[in-house]
C-alpha atoms as one frame of an Amber mdcrd trajectory, in Angstrom:
protein
   4.117 -20.325  16.987   1.141 -22.425  15.898  -1.024 -21.352  18.846  -0.246
 -17.690  18.315  -1.259 -18.018  14.681  -4.463 -19.841  15.730  -5.341 -16.969
  18.088  -4.708 -14.368  15.364  -6.861 -16.315  12.902  -9.472 -16.760  15.653
  -9.571 -13.001  16.167 -10.115 -12.407  12.450 -12.739 -15.164  12.162 -14.561
 -13.927  15.262 -14.544 -10.350  14.003 -15.927 -11.395  10.605 -18.543 -13.551
  12.342 -19.667 -10.566  14.447 -19.989  -8.504  11.266 -22.056 -11.189   9.539
 -24.438 -11.798  12.436 -27.450  -9.468  12.461 -28.065  -7.055  15.308 -25.795
  -5.844  18.060 -23.752  -8.432  19.914 -22.820  -7.869  23.536 -20.088 -10.498
  23.796 -16.723  -9.282  25.072 -13.708  -9.415  22.786 -12.106 -12.309  24.639
 -15.204 -14.482  24.049 -15.290 -13.614  20.351 -11.588 -14.533  20.007 -12.104
 -17.833  21.858 -15.127 -18.737  19.731 -13.310 -17.717  16.536 -10.289 -19.820
  17.489 -12.441 -22.834  18.274 -14.336 -22.230  15.031 -11.051 -22.292  13.118
 -10.074 -25.586  14.725 -13.515 -27.085  14.102 -13.423 -25.866  10.501 -10.039
 -27.539  10.018 -11.428 -30.799  11.400 -14.438 -30.633   9.087 -12.205 -29.850
   6.105 -10.019 -32.835   7.005 -13.093 -35.057   7.194 -14.077 -33.946   3.687
 -10.503 -34.351   2.455 -10.023 -30.693   1.491  -7.810 -29.408   4.298  -4.663
 -29.299   2.178  -5.033 -28.365  -1.471  -2.817 -26.679  -4.025  -3.025 -22.909
  -3.785  -5.394 -21.143  -1.397  -7.570 -23.490   0.640 -10.871 -21.696  -0.004
 -13.043 -24.604   1.069 -11.166 -24.906   4.387 -11.606 -21.191   4.989 -15.340
 -21.426   4.297 -15.648 -24.278   6.798 -13.711 -22.238   9.364 -15.855 -19.153
   8.839 -19.155 -21.030   9.030 -18.039 -22.787  12.222 -16.928 -19.449  13.708
 -20.266 -17.806  12.831 -22.202 -20.618  14.493 -19.977 -20.594  17.581 -20.037
 -16.805  17.970 -23.848 -16.886  17.721 -24.036 -19.660  20.329 -21.513 -17.861
  22.534 -23.548 -14.666  22.285 -26.770 -16.379  23.318 -25.066 -18.172  26.219
 -23.387 -14.934  27.322 -26.716 -13.087  27.303 -28.401 -15.931  29.193 -25.693
 -15.965  31.861 -25.488 -12.193  32.210 -29.266 -11.745  32.032 -30.450  -8.162
  32.409 -27.029  -6.826  33.331 -25.999  -6.714  29.651 -25.892  -3.126  28.471
 -28.206  -2.277  25.610
């Protein structure tokens, strides 16, 4: 059940990251979900390193770390996707 939850959270994080990033992104949905999921895992690791992964109540700081990591990874994934696809990306 943990992996399913990570994929759902990755979808939400990736979607929010696409909304935050300026301009039109051409990344497919599967790439956004993968980058969002990895961003969630990276954000959890960063929150653990800072000692704020588990707190009483809502873990706002952990969620901020997850979202920032997802934004960075979706942006990197977008640039790599465009570089690999080249001119075949629809505009």
